[in-house]
């Protein structure tokens, strides 16, 4: 196994192509495991016969396997992008309206909201993302366009856009998010109309991107705040460390402890089956497999990241 201490985390000493090929080989026997997100019709129909993975180094090299160029619904991975937009607009004031603690509850849980008077536990559970969406709506003239511009620029793919079928499906099955937004509004923690907040939230969830797009889109979290595509400073270095900390503690919902234990990298999952992860100063990556475990995280994506951490010896710990 690679010994990161010995060679001072020299990425070039890792055969990343071979490592992800090995992982790709290993997952083949397990295709079909898990369940596609059932509560959004258009996601439930996605077959469980494909897996993709992409790694983008801070030096700009791309390694990919399987269906790494197949677009899928990014769902809650978008919560990283909207959090970045919100922090850019209002900075630490955001934390008056959303907390930064792990929830230990499912991503769509409402239960803590009443005890904690409408202040969501963290920006990565749905409740927190709705408040973040509200901040983005209040801060940008055209919030939807600002989000699209952001993901397109960060990924270098001008074709990234929302999938209208997924968006409709979200809306049609959105009872819980509708309830949650109204509940938060009742505590005065949404400035905009509930419908406007939900429209923006559904837009962000329905964005379609592939593993390479997504790995690139979070490269600023690996590169001291700098975009891997344009080189622009997206957030300060300090802010990139903070977002990584939140991903580590809350990015995979009530499995965040387990992820820290087995993977040891900041990560954010979505019920479309994608998971992005960050190796600070070295690379950003994305896995995709639509079969989910009972916490709503991609089953083979999780396995792949665990194996990646084992085979590379990379973990922030
Ligand atoms: N659109 C999904 C929802 O709001 C996103 C959840 C997720 O990816 N975990 O329920």
GROMACS .gro file of C-alpha atoms and ligand atoms in nm:
model
  327
    1UNK     CA    1   0.000   0.000   0.000
    2UNK     CA    2   0.108   0.355  -0.066
    3UNK     CA    3   0.260   0.516   0.242
    4UNK     CA    4   0.166   0.885   0.243
    5UNK     CA    5   0.407   0.972   0.520
    6UNK     CA    6   0.702   0.819   0.333
    7UNK     CA    7   0.656   1.010   0.014
    8UNK     CA    8   0.502   1.328   0.151
    9UNK     CA    9   0.173   1.287  -0.028
   10UNK     CA   10   0.330   1.297  -0.370
   11UNK     CA   11   0.029   1.236  -0.596
   12UNK     CA   12   0.248   1.136  -0.886
   13UNK     CA   13   0.361   0.831  -0.691
   14UNK     CA   14   0.008   0.693  -0.707
   15UNK     CA   15  -0.111   0.507  -1.011
   16UNK     CA   16  -0.456   0.660  -0.997
   17UNK     CA   17  -0.559   0.506  -1.329
   18UNK     CA   18  -0.480   0.158  -1.207
   19UNK     CA   19  -0.641   0.217  -0.869
   20UNK     CA   20  -0.973   0.324  -1.015
   21UNK     CA   21  -0.957   0.039  -1.271
   22UNK     CA   22  -0.923  -0.203  -0.981
   23UNK     CA   23  -1.222  -0.048  -0.808
   24UNK     CA   24  -1.422  -0.058  -1.130
   25UNK     CA   25  -1.342  -0.428  -1.163
   26UNK     CA   26  -1.446  -0.496  -0.806
   27UNK     CA   27  -1.785  -0.328  -0.830
   28UNK     CA   28  -1.892  -0.526  -1.138
   29UNK     CA   29  -2.000  -0.827  -0.933
   30UNK     CA   30  -2.215  -0.604  -0.713
   31UNK     CA   31  -2.406  -0.409  -0.979
   32UNK     CA   32  -2.776  -0.435  -0.900
   33UNK     CA   33  -2.734  -0.395  -0.524
   34UNK     CA   34  -2.920  -0.120  -0.339
   35UNK     CA   35  -3.232   0.063  -0.447
   36UNK     CA   36  -3.273   0.367  -0.668
   37UNK     CA   37  -3.443   0.658  -0.489
   38UNK     CA   38  -3.805   0.549  -0.499
   39UNK     CA   39  -3.977   0.866  -0.394
   40UNK     CA   40  -3.888   1.062  -0.706
   41UNK     CA   41  -4.043   0.875  -1.001
   42UNK     CA   42  -3.786   0.966  -1.261
   43UNK     CA   43  -3.499   0.851  -1.034
   44UNK     CA   44  -3.671   0.524  -0.950
   45UNK     CA   45  -3.657   0.428  -1.317
   46UNK     CA   46  -3.276   0.451  -1.349
   47UNK     CA   47  -3.124   0.103  -1.409
   48UNK     CA   48  -2.867  -0.028  -1.161
   49UNK     CA   49  -2.627  -0.162  -1.421
   50UNK     CA   50  -2.377   0.121  -1.437
   51UNK     CA   51  -2.106   0.269  -1.227
   52UNK     CA   52  -1.878   0.562  -1.301
   53UNK     CA   53  -1.590   0.730  -1.126
   54UNK     CA   54  -1.366   1.027  -1.202
   55UNK     CA   55  -1.066   1.175  -1.027
   56UNK     CA   56  -0.934   1.521  -1.112
   57UNK     CA   57  -0.600   1.616  -0.962
   58UNK     CA   58  -0.515   1.970  -0.861
   59UNK     CA   59  -0.260   1.955  -1.142
   60UNK     CA   60  -0.550   1.910  -1.386
   61UNK     CA   61  -0.509   1.543  -1.474
   62UNK     CA   62  -0.830   1.346  -1.517
   63UNK     CA   63  -0.867   0.973  -1.448
   64UNK     CA   64  -1.199   0.808  -1.519
   65UNK     CA   65  -1.365   0.470  -1.547
   66UNK     CA   66  -1.702   0.324  -1.642
   67UNK     CA   67  -1.994   0.559  -1.698
   68UNK     CA   68  -1.800   0.865  -1.590
   69UNK     CA   69  -1.952   1.072  -1.873
   70UNK     CA   70  -2.311   0.975  -1.816
   71UNK     CA   71  -2.520   1.260  -1.685
   72UNK     CA   72  -2.723   1.196  -1.377
   73UNK     CA   73  -2.930   1.394  -1.135
   74UNK     CA   74  -2.694   1.562  -0.890
   75UNK     CA   75  -2.962   1.611  -0.623
   76UNK     CA   76  -2.811   1.705  -0.287
   77UNK     CA   77  -2.459   1.744  -0.421
   78UNK     CA   78  -2.590   2.084  -0.534
   79UNK     CA   79  -2.602   2.180  -0.167
   80UNK     CA   80  -2.225   2.232  -0.181
   81UNK     CA   81  -2.262   2.475  -0.470
   82UNK     CA   82  -2.549   2.671  -0.315
   83UNK     CA   83  -2.374   2.686   0.021
   84UNK     CA   84  -2.074   2.837  -0.154
   85UNK     CA   85  -2.294   3.098  -0.323
   86UNK     CA   86  -2.464   3.181   0.007
   87UNK     CA   87  -2.136   3.213   0.199
   88UNK     CA   88  -1.995   3.428  -0.076
   89UNK     CA   89  -2.295   3.660  -0.046
   90UNK     CA   90  -2.348   3.686   0.329
   91UNK     CA   91  -2.042   3.526   0.491
   92UNK     CA   92  -2.070   3.416   0.850
   93UNK     CA   93  -2.412   3.580   0.887
   94UNK     CA   94  -2.544   3.260   0.734
   95UNK     CA   95  -2.471   3.084   1.063
   96UNK     CA   96  -2.735   3.287   1.244
   97UNK     CA   97  -2.993   3.099   1.042
   98UNK     CA   98  -2.839   2.753   0.999
   99UNK     CA   99  -2.631   2.555   1.243
  100UNK     CA  100  -2.311   2.361   1.169
  101UNK     CA  101  -2.372   2.042   1.363
  102UNK     CA  102  -2.419   1.690   1.234
  103UNK     CA  103  -2.782   1.585   1.264
  104UNK     CA  104  -2.768   1.210   1.312
  105UNK     CA  105  -3.107   1.214   1.139
  106UNK     CA  106  -3.209   1.139   0.781
  107UNK     CA  107  -3.159   1.413   0.521
  108UNK     CA  108  -3.530   1.486   0.498
  109UNK     CA  109  -3.605   1.476   0.870
  110UNK     CA  110  -3.824   1.745   1.024
  111UNK     CA  111  -3.794   1.639   1.383
  112UNK     CA  112  -3.520   1.870   1.510
  113UNK     CA  113  -3.673   2.176   1.349
  114UNK     CA  114  -3.943   2.218   1.611
  115UNK     CA  115  -3.710   2.169   1.908
  116UNK     CA  116  -3.460   2.407   1.756
  117UNK     CA  117  -3.711   2.673   1.658
  118UNK     CA  118  -3.674   2.657   1.283
  119UNK     CA  119  -3.291   2.666   1.278
  120UNK     CA  120  -3.178   2.365   1.072
  121UNK     CA  121  -2.888   2.162   1.207
  122UNK     CA  122  -2.664   2.203   0.903
  123UNK     CA  123  -2.676   2.328   0.543
  124UNK     CA  124  -2.664   1.978   0.395
  125UNK     CA  125  -2.986   1.838   0.524
  126UNK     CA  126  -3.292   1.944   0.328
  127UNK     CA  127  -3.409   2.190   0.593
  128UNK     CA  128  -3.072   2.365   0.592
  129UNK     CA  129  -3.056   2.368   0.216
  130UNK     CA  130  -3.396   2.541   0.201
  131UNK     CA  131  -3.264   2.822   0.422
  132UNK     CA  132  -2.948   2.840   0.209
  133UNK     CA  133  -3.171   2.856  -0.102
  134UNK     CA  134  -3.358   3.147   0.059
  135UNK     CA  135  -3.029   3.331   0.120
  136UNK     CA  136  -2.921   3.275  -0.240
  137UNK     CA  137  -3.259   3.400  -0.365
  138UNK     CA  138  -3.228   3.717  -0.159
  139UNK     CA  139  -2.867   3.776  -0.259
  140UNK     CA  140  -2.863   3.738  -0.639
  141UNK     CA  141  -3.082   3.916  -0.895
  142UNK     CA  142  -3.143   3.592  -1.078
  143UNK     CA  143  -3.056   3.314  -0.836
  144UNK     CA  144  -3.127   3.033  -1.082
  145UNK     CA  145  -2.896   3.187  -1.338
  146UNK     CA  146  -2.630   3.253  -1.073
  147UNK     CA  147  -2.636   2.886  -0.980
  148UNK     CA  148  -2.621   2.772  -1.343
  149UNK     CA  149  -2.333   3.011  -1.412
  150UNK     CA  150  -2.153   2.881  -1.106
  151UNK     CA  151  -2.177   2.510  -1.191
  152UNK     CA  152  -2.097   2.574  -1.557
  153UNK     CA  153  -1.790   2.781  -1.479
  154UNK     CA  154  -1.665   2.549  -1.207
  155UNK     CA  155  -1.713   2.238  -1.419
  156UNK     CA  156  -1.603   2.399  -1.745
  157UNK     CA  157  -1.913   2.253  -1.907
  158UNK     CA  158  -2.148   2.520  -2.047
  159UNK     CA  159  -2.410   2.255  -2.113
  160UNK     CA  160  -2.487   2.177  -1.753
  161UNK     CA  161  -2.856   2.238  -1.698
  162UNK     CA  162  -3.166   2.127  -1.523
  163UNK     CA  163  -3.349   1.811  -1.626
  164UNK     CA  164  -3.712   1.913  -1.675
  165UNK     CA  165  -3.847   1.562  -1.613
  166UNK     CA  166  -3.665   1.532  -1.279
  167UNK     CA  167  -3.772   1.882  -1.183
  168UNK     CA  168  -4.138   1.798  -1.247
  169UNK     CA  169  -4.102   1.476  -1.057
  170UNK     CA  170  -3.951   1.658  -0.756
  171UNK     CA  171  -4.242   1.895  -0.755
  172UNK     CA  172  -4.498   1.618  -0.782
  173UNK     CA  173  -4.350   1.420  -0.495
  174UNK     CA  174  -4.235   1.717  -0.290
  175UNK     CA  175  -4.481   1.692  -0.001
  176UNK     CA  176  -4.216   1.666   0.267
  177UNK     CA  177  -4.006   1.953   0.133
  178UNK     CA  178  -4.322   2.164   0.099
  179UNK     CA  179  -4.410   2.090   0.461
  180UNK     CA  180  -4.057   2.167   0.572
  181UNK     CA  181  -4.038   2.500   0.390
  182UNK     CA  182  -4.371   2.608   0.540
  183UNK     CA  183  -4.259   2.499   0.883
  184UNK     CA  184  -3.935   2.698   0.859
  185UNK     CA  185  -4.130   2.996   0.728
  186UNK     CA  186  -4.355   2.978   1.034
  187UNK     CA  187  -4.045   3.046   1.247
  188UNK     CA  188  -3.955   3.344   1.031
  189UNK     CA  189  -3.644   3.177   0.893
  190UNK     CA  190  -3.733   3.224   0.525
  191UNK     CA  191  -3.744   3.572   0.376
  192UNK     CA  192  -3.886   3.478   0.039
  193UNK     CA  193  -4.214   3.313  -0.052
  194UNK     CA  194  -4.218   2.944   0.022
  195UNK     CA  195  -4.296   2.871  -0.345
  196UNK     CA  196  -3.998   3.071  -0.468
  197UNK     CA  197  -3.766   2.890  -0.226
  198UNK     CA  198  -3.900   2.552  -0.333
  199UNK     CA  199  -3.872   2.639  -0.703
  200UNK     CA  200  -3.506   2.723  -0.656
  201UNK     CA  201  -3.447   2.412  -0.444
  202UNK     CA  202  -3.603   2.187  -0.707
  203UNK     CA  203  -3.398   2.352  -0.977
  204UNK     CA  204  -3.075   2.283  -0.789
  205UNK     CA  205  -3.171   1.920  -0.722
  206UNK     CA  206  -3.259   1.854  -1.084
  207UNK     CA  207  -2.928   1.965  -1.234
  208UNK     CA  208  -2.778   1.698  -1.455
  209UNK     CA  209  -2.400   1.649  -1.451
  210UNK     CA  210  -2.154   1.365  -1.500
  211UNK     CA  211  -1.871   1.242  -1.274
  212UNK     CA  212  -1.606   1.451  -1.451
  213UNK     CA  213  -1.821   1.767  -1.436
  214UNK     CA  214  -1.889   1.712  -1.069
  215UNK     CA  215  -1.534   1.631  -0.967
  216UNK     CA  216  -1.424   1.950  -1.144
  217UNK     CA  217  -1.706   2.153  -0.993
  218UNK     CA  218  -1.573   2.100  -0.639
  219UNK     CA  219  -1.206   2.125  -0.723
  220UNK     CA  220  -1.185   2.461  -0.543
  221UNK     CA  221  -1.226   2.266  -0.220
  222UNK     CA  222  -0.909   2.073  -0.297
  223UNK     CA  223  -0.715   2.367  -0.440
  224UNK     CA  224  -0.711   2.624  -0.163
  225UNK     CA  225  -1.025   2.789  -0.293
  226UNK     CA  226  -0.914   2.808  -0.659
  227UNK     CA  227  -1.126   2.681  -0.945
  228UNK     CA  228  -0.953   2.396  -1.127
  229UNK     CA  229  -1.092   2.509  -1.464
  230UNK     CA  230  -1.043   2.887  -1.465
  231UNK     CA  231  -0.795   2.932  -1.180
  232UNK     CA  232  -1.026   3.196  -1.026
  233UNK     CA  233  -1.038   3.227  -0.649
  234UNK     CA  234  -1.387   3.096  -0.574
  235UNK     CA  235  -1.366   3.113  -0.195
  236UNK     CA  236  -1.084   3.195   0.043
  237UNK     CA  237  -0.857   2.910   0.148
  238UNK     CA  238  -1.002   2.932   0.495
  239UNK     CA  239  -1.357   2.907   0.362
  240UNK     CA  240  -1.263   2.600   0.158
  241UNK     CA  241  -1.142   2.429   0.475
  242UNK     CA  242  -1.468   2.519   0.648
  243UNK     CA  243  -1.683   2.377   0.370
  244UNK     CA  244  -1.475   2.059   0.376
  245UNK     CA  245  -1.530   2.034   0.751
  246UNK     CA  246  -1.905   2.057   0.699
  247UNK     CA  247  -1.892   1.791   0.429
  248UNK     CA  248  -1.702   1.564   0.663
  249UNK     CA  249  -1.943   1.609   0.951
  250UNK     CA  250  -2.273   1.633   0.762
  251UNK     CA  251  -2.226   1.565   0.390
  252UNK     CA  252  -2.353   1.210   0.398
  253UNK     CA  253  -2.638   1.267   0.645
  254UNK     CA  254  -2.669   1.016   0.925
  255UNK     CA  255  -2.385   0.810   0.776
  256UNK     CA  256  -2.131   1.092   0.814
  257UNK     CA  257  -1.966   0.921   1.112
  258UNK     CA  258  -1.932   0.600   0.917
  259UNK     CA  259  -1.793   0.785   0.617
  260UNK     CA  260  -1.534   0.957   0.833
  261UNK     CA  261  -1.446   0.618   0.978
  262UNK     CA  262  -1.413   0.426   0.653
  263UNK     CA  263  -1.329   0.692   0.397
  264UNK     CA  264  -1.186   0.982   0.592
  265UNK     CA  265  -1.250   1.239   0.323
  266UNK     CA  266  -1.497   1.528   0.305
  267UNK     CA  267  -1.783   1.405   0.086
  268UNK     CA  268  -2.130   1.503  -0.029
  269UNK     CA  269  -2.385   1.261  -0.161
  270UNK     CA  270  -2.712   1.293  -0.349
  271UNK     CA  271  -3.001   1.053  -0.394
  272UNK     CA  272  -2.929   1.042  -0.767
  273UNK     CA  273  -2.640   0.814  -0.668
  274UNK     CA  274  -2.353   1.060  -0.698
  275UNK     CA  275  -2.096   1.128  -0.428
  276UNK     CA  276  -1.826   1.393  -0.455
  277UNK     CA  277  -1.521   1.375  -0.230
  278UNK     CA  278  -1.220   1.595  -0.173
  279UNK     CA  279  -0.860   1.513  -0.092
  280UNK     CA  280  -0.737   1.855   0.019
  281UNK     CA  281  -0.440   1.982  -0.183
  282UNK     CA  282  -0.448   1.680  -0.410
  283UNK     CA  283  -0.767   1.599  -0.595
  284UNK     CA  284  -1.142   1.599  -0.611
  285UNK     CA  285  -1.340   1.296  -0.717
  286UNK     CA  286  -1.687   1.176  -0.796
  287UNK     CA  287  -1.847   0.833  -0.802
  288UNK     CA  288  -2.186   0.744  -0.942
  289UNK     CA  289  -2.402   0.440  -0.892
  290UNK     CA  290  -2.778   0.489  -0.851
  291UNK     CA  291  -2.847   0.202  -0.608
  292UNK     CA  292  -2.873   0.356  -0.260
  293UNK     CA  293  -2.827   0.217   0.089
  294UNK     CA  294  -3.084   0.274   0.362
  295UNK     CA  295  -2.937   0.616   0.448
  296UNK     CA  296  -2.977   0.742   0.093
  297UNK     CA  297  -2.609   0.721  -0.003
  298UNK     CA  298  -2.492   0.537  -0.314
  299UNK     CA  299  -2.404   0.186  -0.206
  300UNK     CA  300  -2.125   0.121  -0.452
  301UNK     CA  301  -2.013   0.482  -0.447
  302UNK     CA  302  -1.953   0.440  -0.081
  303UNK     CA  303  -1.772   0.112  -0.137
  304UNK     CA  304  -1.561   0.272  -0.411
  305UNK     CA  305  -1.456   0.561  -0.188
  306UNK     CA  306  -1.372   0.324   0.094
  307UNK     CA  307  -1.153   0.121  -0.141
  308UNK     CA  308  -1.002   0.437  -0.288
  309UNK     CA  309  -0.898   0.551   0.060
  310UNK     CA  310  -0.753   0.206   0.131
  311UNK     CA  311  -0.567   0.169  -0.195
  312UNK     CA  312  -0.422   0.520  -0.197
  313UNK     CA  313  -0.366   0.552   0.176
  314UNK     CA  314  -0.529   0.893   0.149
  315UNK     CA  315  -0.746   1.014   0.431
  316UNK     CA  316  -0.739   1.348   0.604
  317UNK     CA  317  -0.666   1.159   0.920
  318LIG     N1  318  -3.438   1.619  -0.410
  318LIG     C1  319  -3.410   1.542  -0.294
  318LIG     C2  320  -3.501   1.582  -0.181
  318LIG     O1  321  -3.524   1.696  -0.163
  318LIG     C3  322  -3.265   1.562  -0.254
  318LIG     C4  323  -3.226   1.478  -0.138
  318LIG     C5  324  -3.092   1.416  -0.150
  318LIG     O2  325  -3.028   1.406  -0.254
  318LIG     N2  326  -3.048   1.360  -0.040
  318LIG     O3  327  -3.554   1.500  -0.109
   0.00000   0.00000   0.00000
